[in-house]
CSV table of C-alpha atoms and ligand atoms in Angstrom, one decimal:
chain,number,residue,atom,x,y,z
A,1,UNK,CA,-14.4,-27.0,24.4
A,2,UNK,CA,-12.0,-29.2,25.7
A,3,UNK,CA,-8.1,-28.8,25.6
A,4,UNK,CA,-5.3,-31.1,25.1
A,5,UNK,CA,-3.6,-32.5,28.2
A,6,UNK,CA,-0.5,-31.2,28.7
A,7,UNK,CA,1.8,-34.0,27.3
A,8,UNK,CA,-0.1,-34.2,24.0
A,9,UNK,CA,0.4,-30.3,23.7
A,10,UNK,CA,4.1,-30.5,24.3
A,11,UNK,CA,4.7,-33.4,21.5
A,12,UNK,CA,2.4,-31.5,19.1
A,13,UNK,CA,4.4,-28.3,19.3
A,14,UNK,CA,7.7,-30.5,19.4
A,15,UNK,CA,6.5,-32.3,15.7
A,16,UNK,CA,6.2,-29.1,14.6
A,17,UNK,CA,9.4,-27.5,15.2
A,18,UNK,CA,10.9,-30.8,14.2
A,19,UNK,CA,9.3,-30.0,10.7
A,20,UNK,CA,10.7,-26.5,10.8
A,21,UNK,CA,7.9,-24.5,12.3
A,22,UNK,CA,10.4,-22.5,14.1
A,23,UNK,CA,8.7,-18.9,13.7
A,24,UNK,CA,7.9,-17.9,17.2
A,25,UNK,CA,4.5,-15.8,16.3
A,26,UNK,CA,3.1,-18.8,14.1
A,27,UNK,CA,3.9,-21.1,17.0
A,28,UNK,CA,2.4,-19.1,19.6
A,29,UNK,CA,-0.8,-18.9,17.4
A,30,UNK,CA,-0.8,-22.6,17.3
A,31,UNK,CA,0.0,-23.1,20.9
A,32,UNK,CA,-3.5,-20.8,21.3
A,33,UNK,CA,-5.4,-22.8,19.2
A,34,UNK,CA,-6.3,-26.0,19.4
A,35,UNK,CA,-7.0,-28.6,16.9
A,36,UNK,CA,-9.6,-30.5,18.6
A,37,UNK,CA,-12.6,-28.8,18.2
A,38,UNK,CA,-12.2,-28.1,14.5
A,39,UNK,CA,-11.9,-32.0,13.9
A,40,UNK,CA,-15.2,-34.2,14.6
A,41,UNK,CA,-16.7,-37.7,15.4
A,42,UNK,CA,-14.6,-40.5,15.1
A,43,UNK,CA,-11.2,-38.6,13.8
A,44,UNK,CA,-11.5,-36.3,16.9
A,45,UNK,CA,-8.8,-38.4,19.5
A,46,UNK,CA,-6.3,-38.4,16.2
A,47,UNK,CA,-6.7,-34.2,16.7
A,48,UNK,CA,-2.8,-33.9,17.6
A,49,UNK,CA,-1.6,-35.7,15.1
A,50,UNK,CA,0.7,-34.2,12.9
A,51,UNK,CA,-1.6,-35.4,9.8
A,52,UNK,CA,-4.5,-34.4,8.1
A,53,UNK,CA,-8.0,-35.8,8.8
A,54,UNK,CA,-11.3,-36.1,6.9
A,55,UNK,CA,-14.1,-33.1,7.6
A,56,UNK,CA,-17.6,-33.0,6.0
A,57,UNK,CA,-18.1,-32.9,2.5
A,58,UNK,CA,-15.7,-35.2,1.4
A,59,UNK,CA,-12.7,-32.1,2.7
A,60,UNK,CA,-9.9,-32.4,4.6
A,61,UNK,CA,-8.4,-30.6,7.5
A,62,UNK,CA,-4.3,-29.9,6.3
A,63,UNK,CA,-1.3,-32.0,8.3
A,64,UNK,CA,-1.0,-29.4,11.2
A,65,UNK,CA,2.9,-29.1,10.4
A,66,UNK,CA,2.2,-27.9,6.6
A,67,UNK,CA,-0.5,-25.2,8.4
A,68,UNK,CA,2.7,-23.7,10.3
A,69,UNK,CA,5.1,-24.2,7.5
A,70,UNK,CA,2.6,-22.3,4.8
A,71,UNK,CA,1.7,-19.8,7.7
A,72,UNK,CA,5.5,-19.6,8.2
A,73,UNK,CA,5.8,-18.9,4.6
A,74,UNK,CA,3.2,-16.0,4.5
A,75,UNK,CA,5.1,-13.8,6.4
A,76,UNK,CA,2.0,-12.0,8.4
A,77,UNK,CA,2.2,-8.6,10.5
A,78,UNK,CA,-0.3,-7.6,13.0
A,79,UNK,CA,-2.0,-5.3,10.6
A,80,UNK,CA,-2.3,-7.0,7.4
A,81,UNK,CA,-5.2,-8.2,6.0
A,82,UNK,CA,-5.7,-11.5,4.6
A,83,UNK,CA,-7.3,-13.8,2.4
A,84,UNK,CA,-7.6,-17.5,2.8
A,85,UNK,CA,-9.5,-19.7,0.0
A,86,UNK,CA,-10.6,-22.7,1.3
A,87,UNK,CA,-12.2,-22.8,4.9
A,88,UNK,CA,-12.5,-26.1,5.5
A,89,UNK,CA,-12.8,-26.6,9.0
A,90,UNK,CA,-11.2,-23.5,9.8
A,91,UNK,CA,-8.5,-24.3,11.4
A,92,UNK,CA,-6.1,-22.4,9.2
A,93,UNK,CA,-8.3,-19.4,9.4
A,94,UNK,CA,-8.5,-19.5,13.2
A,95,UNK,CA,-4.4,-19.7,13.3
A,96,UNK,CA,-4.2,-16.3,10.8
A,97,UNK,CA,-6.8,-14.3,13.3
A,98,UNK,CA,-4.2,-14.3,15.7
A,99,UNK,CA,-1.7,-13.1,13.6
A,100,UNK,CA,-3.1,-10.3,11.1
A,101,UNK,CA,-6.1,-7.8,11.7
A,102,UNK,CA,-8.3,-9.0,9.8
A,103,UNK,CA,-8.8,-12.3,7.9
A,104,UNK,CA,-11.5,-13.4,4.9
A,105,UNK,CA,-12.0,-17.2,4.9
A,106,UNK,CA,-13.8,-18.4,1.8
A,107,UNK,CA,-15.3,-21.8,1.1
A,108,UNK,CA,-17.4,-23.4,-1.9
A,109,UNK,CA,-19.6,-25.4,1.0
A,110,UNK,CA,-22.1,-23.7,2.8
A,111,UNK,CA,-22.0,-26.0,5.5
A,112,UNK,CA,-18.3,-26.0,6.0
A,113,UNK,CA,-18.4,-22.3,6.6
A,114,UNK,CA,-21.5,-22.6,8.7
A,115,UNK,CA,-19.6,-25.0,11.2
A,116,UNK,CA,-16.1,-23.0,11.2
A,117,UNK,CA,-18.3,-20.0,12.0
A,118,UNK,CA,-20.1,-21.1,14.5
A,119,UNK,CA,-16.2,-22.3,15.9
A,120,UNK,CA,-14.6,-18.5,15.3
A,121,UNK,CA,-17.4,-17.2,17.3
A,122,UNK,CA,-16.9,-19.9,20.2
A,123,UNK,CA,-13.2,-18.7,20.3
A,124,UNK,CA,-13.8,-15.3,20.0
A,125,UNK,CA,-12.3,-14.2,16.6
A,126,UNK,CA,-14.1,-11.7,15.6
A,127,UNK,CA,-11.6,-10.3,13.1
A,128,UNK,CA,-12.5,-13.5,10.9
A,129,UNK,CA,-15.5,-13.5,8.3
A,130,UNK,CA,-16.4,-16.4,6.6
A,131,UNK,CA,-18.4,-16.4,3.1
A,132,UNK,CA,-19.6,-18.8,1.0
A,133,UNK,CA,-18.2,-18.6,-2.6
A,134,UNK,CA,-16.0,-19.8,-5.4
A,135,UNK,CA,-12.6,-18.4,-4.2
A,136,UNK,CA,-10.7,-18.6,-7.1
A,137,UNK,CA,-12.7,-15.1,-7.8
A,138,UNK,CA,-11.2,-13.8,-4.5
A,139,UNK,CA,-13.3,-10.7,-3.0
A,140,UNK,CA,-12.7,-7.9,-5.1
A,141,UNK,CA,-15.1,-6.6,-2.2
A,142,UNK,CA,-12.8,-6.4,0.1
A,143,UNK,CA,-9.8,-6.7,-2.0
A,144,UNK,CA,-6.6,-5.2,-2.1
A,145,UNK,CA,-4.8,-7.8,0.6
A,146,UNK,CA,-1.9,-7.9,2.2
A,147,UNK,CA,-1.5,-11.5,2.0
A,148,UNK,CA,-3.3,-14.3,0.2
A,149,UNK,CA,-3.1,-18.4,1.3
A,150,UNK,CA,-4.7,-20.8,-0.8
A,151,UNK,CA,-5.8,-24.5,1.0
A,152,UNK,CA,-6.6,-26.1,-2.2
A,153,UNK,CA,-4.6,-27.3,-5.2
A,154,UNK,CA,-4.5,-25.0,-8.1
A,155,UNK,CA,-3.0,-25.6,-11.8
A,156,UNK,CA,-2.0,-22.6,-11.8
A,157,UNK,CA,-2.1,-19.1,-9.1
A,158,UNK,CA,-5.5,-17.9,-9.8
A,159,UNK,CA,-4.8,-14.5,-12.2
A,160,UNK,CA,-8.0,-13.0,-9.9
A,161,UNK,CA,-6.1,-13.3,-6.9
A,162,UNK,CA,-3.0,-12.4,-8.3
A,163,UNK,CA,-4.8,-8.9,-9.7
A,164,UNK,CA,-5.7,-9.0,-5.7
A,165,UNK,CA,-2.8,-9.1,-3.7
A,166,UNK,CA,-1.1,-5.5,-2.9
A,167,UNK,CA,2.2,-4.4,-4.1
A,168,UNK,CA,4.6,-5.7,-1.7
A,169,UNK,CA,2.2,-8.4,-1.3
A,170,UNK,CA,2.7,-12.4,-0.6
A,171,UNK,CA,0.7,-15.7,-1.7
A,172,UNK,CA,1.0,-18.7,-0.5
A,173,UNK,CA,-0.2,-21.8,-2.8
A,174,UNK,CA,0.0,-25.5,-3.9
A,175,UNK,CA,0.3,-25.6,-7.7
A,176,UNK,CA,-0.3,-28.9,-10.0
A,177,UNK,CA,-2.7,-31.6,-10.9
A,178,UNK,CA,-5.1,-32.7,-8.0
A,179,UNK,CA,-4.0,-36.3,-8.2
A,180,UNK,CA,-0.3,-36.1,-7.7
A,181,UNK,CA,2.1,-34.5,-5.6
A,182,UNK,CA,1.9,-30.6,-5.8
A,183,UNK,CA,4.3,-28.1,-5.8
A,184,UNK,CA,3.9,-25.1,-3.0
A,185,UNK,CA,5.0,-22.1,-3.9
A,186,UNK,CA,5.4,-18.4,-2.7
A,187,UNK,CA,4.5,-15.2,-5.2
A,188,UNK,CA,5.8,-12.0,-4.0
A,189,UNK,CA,4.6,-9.5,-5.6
A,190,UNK,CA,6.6,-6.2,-6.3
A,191,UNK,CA,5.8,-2.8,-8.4
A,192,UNK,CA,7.9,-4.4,-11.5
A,193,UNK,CA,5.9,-8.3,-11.2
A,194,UNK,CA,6.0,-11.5,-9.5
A,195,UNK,CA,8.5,-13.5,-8.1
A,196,UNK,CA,7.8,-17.1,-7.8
A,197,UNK,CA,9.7,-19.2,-5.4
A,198,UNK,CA,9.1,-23.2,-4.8
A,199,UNK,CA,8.7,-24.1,-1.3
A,200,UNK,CA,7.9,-27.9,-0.7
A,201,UNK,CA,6.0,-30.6,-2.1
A,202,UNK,CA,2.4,-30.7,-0.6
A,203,UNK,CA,-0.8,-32.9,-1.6
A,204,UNK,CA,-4.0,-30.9,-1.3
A,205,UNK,CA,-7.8,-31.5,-2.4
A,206,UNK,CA,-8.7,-29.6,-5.8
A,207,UNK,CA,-9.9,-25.9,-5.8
A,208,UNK,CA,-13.2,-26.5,-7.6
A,209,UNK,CA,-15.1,-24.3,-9.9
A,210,UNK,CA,-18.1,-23.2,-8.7
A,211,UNK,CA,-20.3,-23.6,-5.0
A,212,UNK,CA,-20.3,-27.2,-3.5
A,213,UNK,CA,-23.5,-29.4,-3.2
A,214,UNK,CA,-24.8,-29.2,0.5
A,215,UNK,CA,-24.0,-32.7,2.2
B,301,SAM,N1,-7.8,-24.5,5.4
B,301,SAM,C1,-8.6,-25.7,5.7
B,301,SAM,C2,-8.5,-26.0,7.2
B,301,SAM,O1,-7.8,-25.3,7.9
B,301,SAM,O2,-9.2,-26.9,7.6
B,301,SAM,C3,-8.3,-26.9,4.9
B,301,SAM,C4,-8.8,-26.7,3.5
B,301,SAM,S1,-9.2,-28.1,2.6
B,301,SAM,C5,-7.6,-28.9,2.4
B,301,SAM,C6,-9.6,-27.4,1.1
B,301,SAM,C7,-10.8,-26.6,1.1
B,301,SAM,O3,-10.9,-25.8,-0.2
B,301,SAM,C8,-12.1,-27.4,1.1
B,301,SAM,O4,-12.9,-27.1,2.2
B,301,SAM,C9,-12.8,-27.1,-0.2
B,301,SAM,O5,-14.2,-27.1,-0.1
B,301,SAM,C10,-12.2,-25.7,-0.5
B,301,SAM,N2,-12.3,-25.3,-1.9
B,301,SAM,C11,-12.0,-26.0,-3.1
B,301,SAM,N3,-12.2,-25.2,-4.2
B,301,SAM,C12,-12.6,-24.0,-3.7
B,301,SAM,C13,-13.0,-22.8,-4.3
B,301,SAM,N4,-13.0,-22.7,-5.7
B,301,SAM,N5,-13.4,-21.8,-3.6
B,301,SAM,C14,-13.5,-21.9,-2.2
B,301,SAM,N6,-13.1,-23.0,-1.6
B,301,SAM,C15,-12.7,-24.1,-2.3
């Protein structure tokens, strides 16, 4: 896999701190991993751009600056455990491996997941697994978690992945309707309830009921 040279790395990292990125763990993750491979065909020389790009199945790979800021916003340790919804290319995924012990990546597209896996083992993650599923179920598996982030747009925080997030816990999520401007907001969760703060406004794809049709 090829790297960035080091010009392009320098101006991504910049448009990321000028976007407030400023946690030094989340940018050090970023800094580590690369964009490129995670971003195919023709979209793949627009890799540093701070902007999202189209992915198979019709998915999107987030604006790179909205990765750090929900990152940012998750608040992770070195030995939490968490649970992304959404795969996609697995970019997001890839960034949390380097900051948690252990991460859970789910996605509704079986080929999505195949691809991001076959990335996560080509960078040697090995504290990510990737499953195939409808995530607004969560993994009561492997549930509780330390931290949950969701990568698609719900109406509302999943009440599944609320019931799976620890005391103490955070989510991360973009609430509202799929076609306008969405709402990303922060649930801490405490031994008395939740606490809901509003972030930013984001614009994300759906989260879907159900598993996606192979394309
Ligand atoms: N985090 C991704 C990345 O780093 O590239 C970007 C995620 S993309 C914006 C949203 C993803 O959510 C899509 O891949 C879509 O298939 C997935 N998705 C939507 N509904 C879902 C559901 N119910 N369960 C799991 N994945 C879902």
């Amino acid at each position: 896999m090829t790297s960035p040279d080091p010009e392009t790395k320098m101006q991504f990292l910049f448009a990321l701190r000028s976007r407030g990125v400023t946690d030094s763990r989340v940018l050090e993750a970023m800094e580590q991993i690369d964009r490129g491979p995670f971003v195919r065909g023709i979209f793949a020389e627009r890799a540093y751009e701070d902007t999202p790009l189209p992915i198979a199945c019709g998915q999107t790979i987030s604006q790179p600056s909205v990765v750090g800021l929900m990152t940012q916003a998750l608040q992770v340790s070195p030995r939490d455990t968490v649970l992304e919804v959404g795969t996609g290319s697995g970019y997001q995924a890839a960034i949390l491996a380097k900051l948690a012990r252990r991460v859970y990546t789910i996605d509704r597209h079986a080929r999505l997941v195949r691809e991001a896996r076959m990335i996560f083992d080509a960078l040697q993650l090995p504290n990510v697994t990737s499953l195939v599923g409808d995530g607004s179920f969560g993994l009561p598996d492997q549930a509780p978690f330390d931290r949950i982030i969701v990568t698609a747009a719900a109406e509302d925080p999943p009440g599944p992945l609320l019931a799976q997030l620890k005391p103490g816990g955070i989510m991360v999520v973009p609430v509202g309707q799929s076609d306008t401007v969405q709402t990303l907001i922060r649930v801490r969760k405490s031994e008395d309830g939740l606490d809901y703060d509003e972030l930013r406004p984001v614009r994300f794809v759906p989260l879907l009921e159900g598993l996606g049709k192979e394309a």
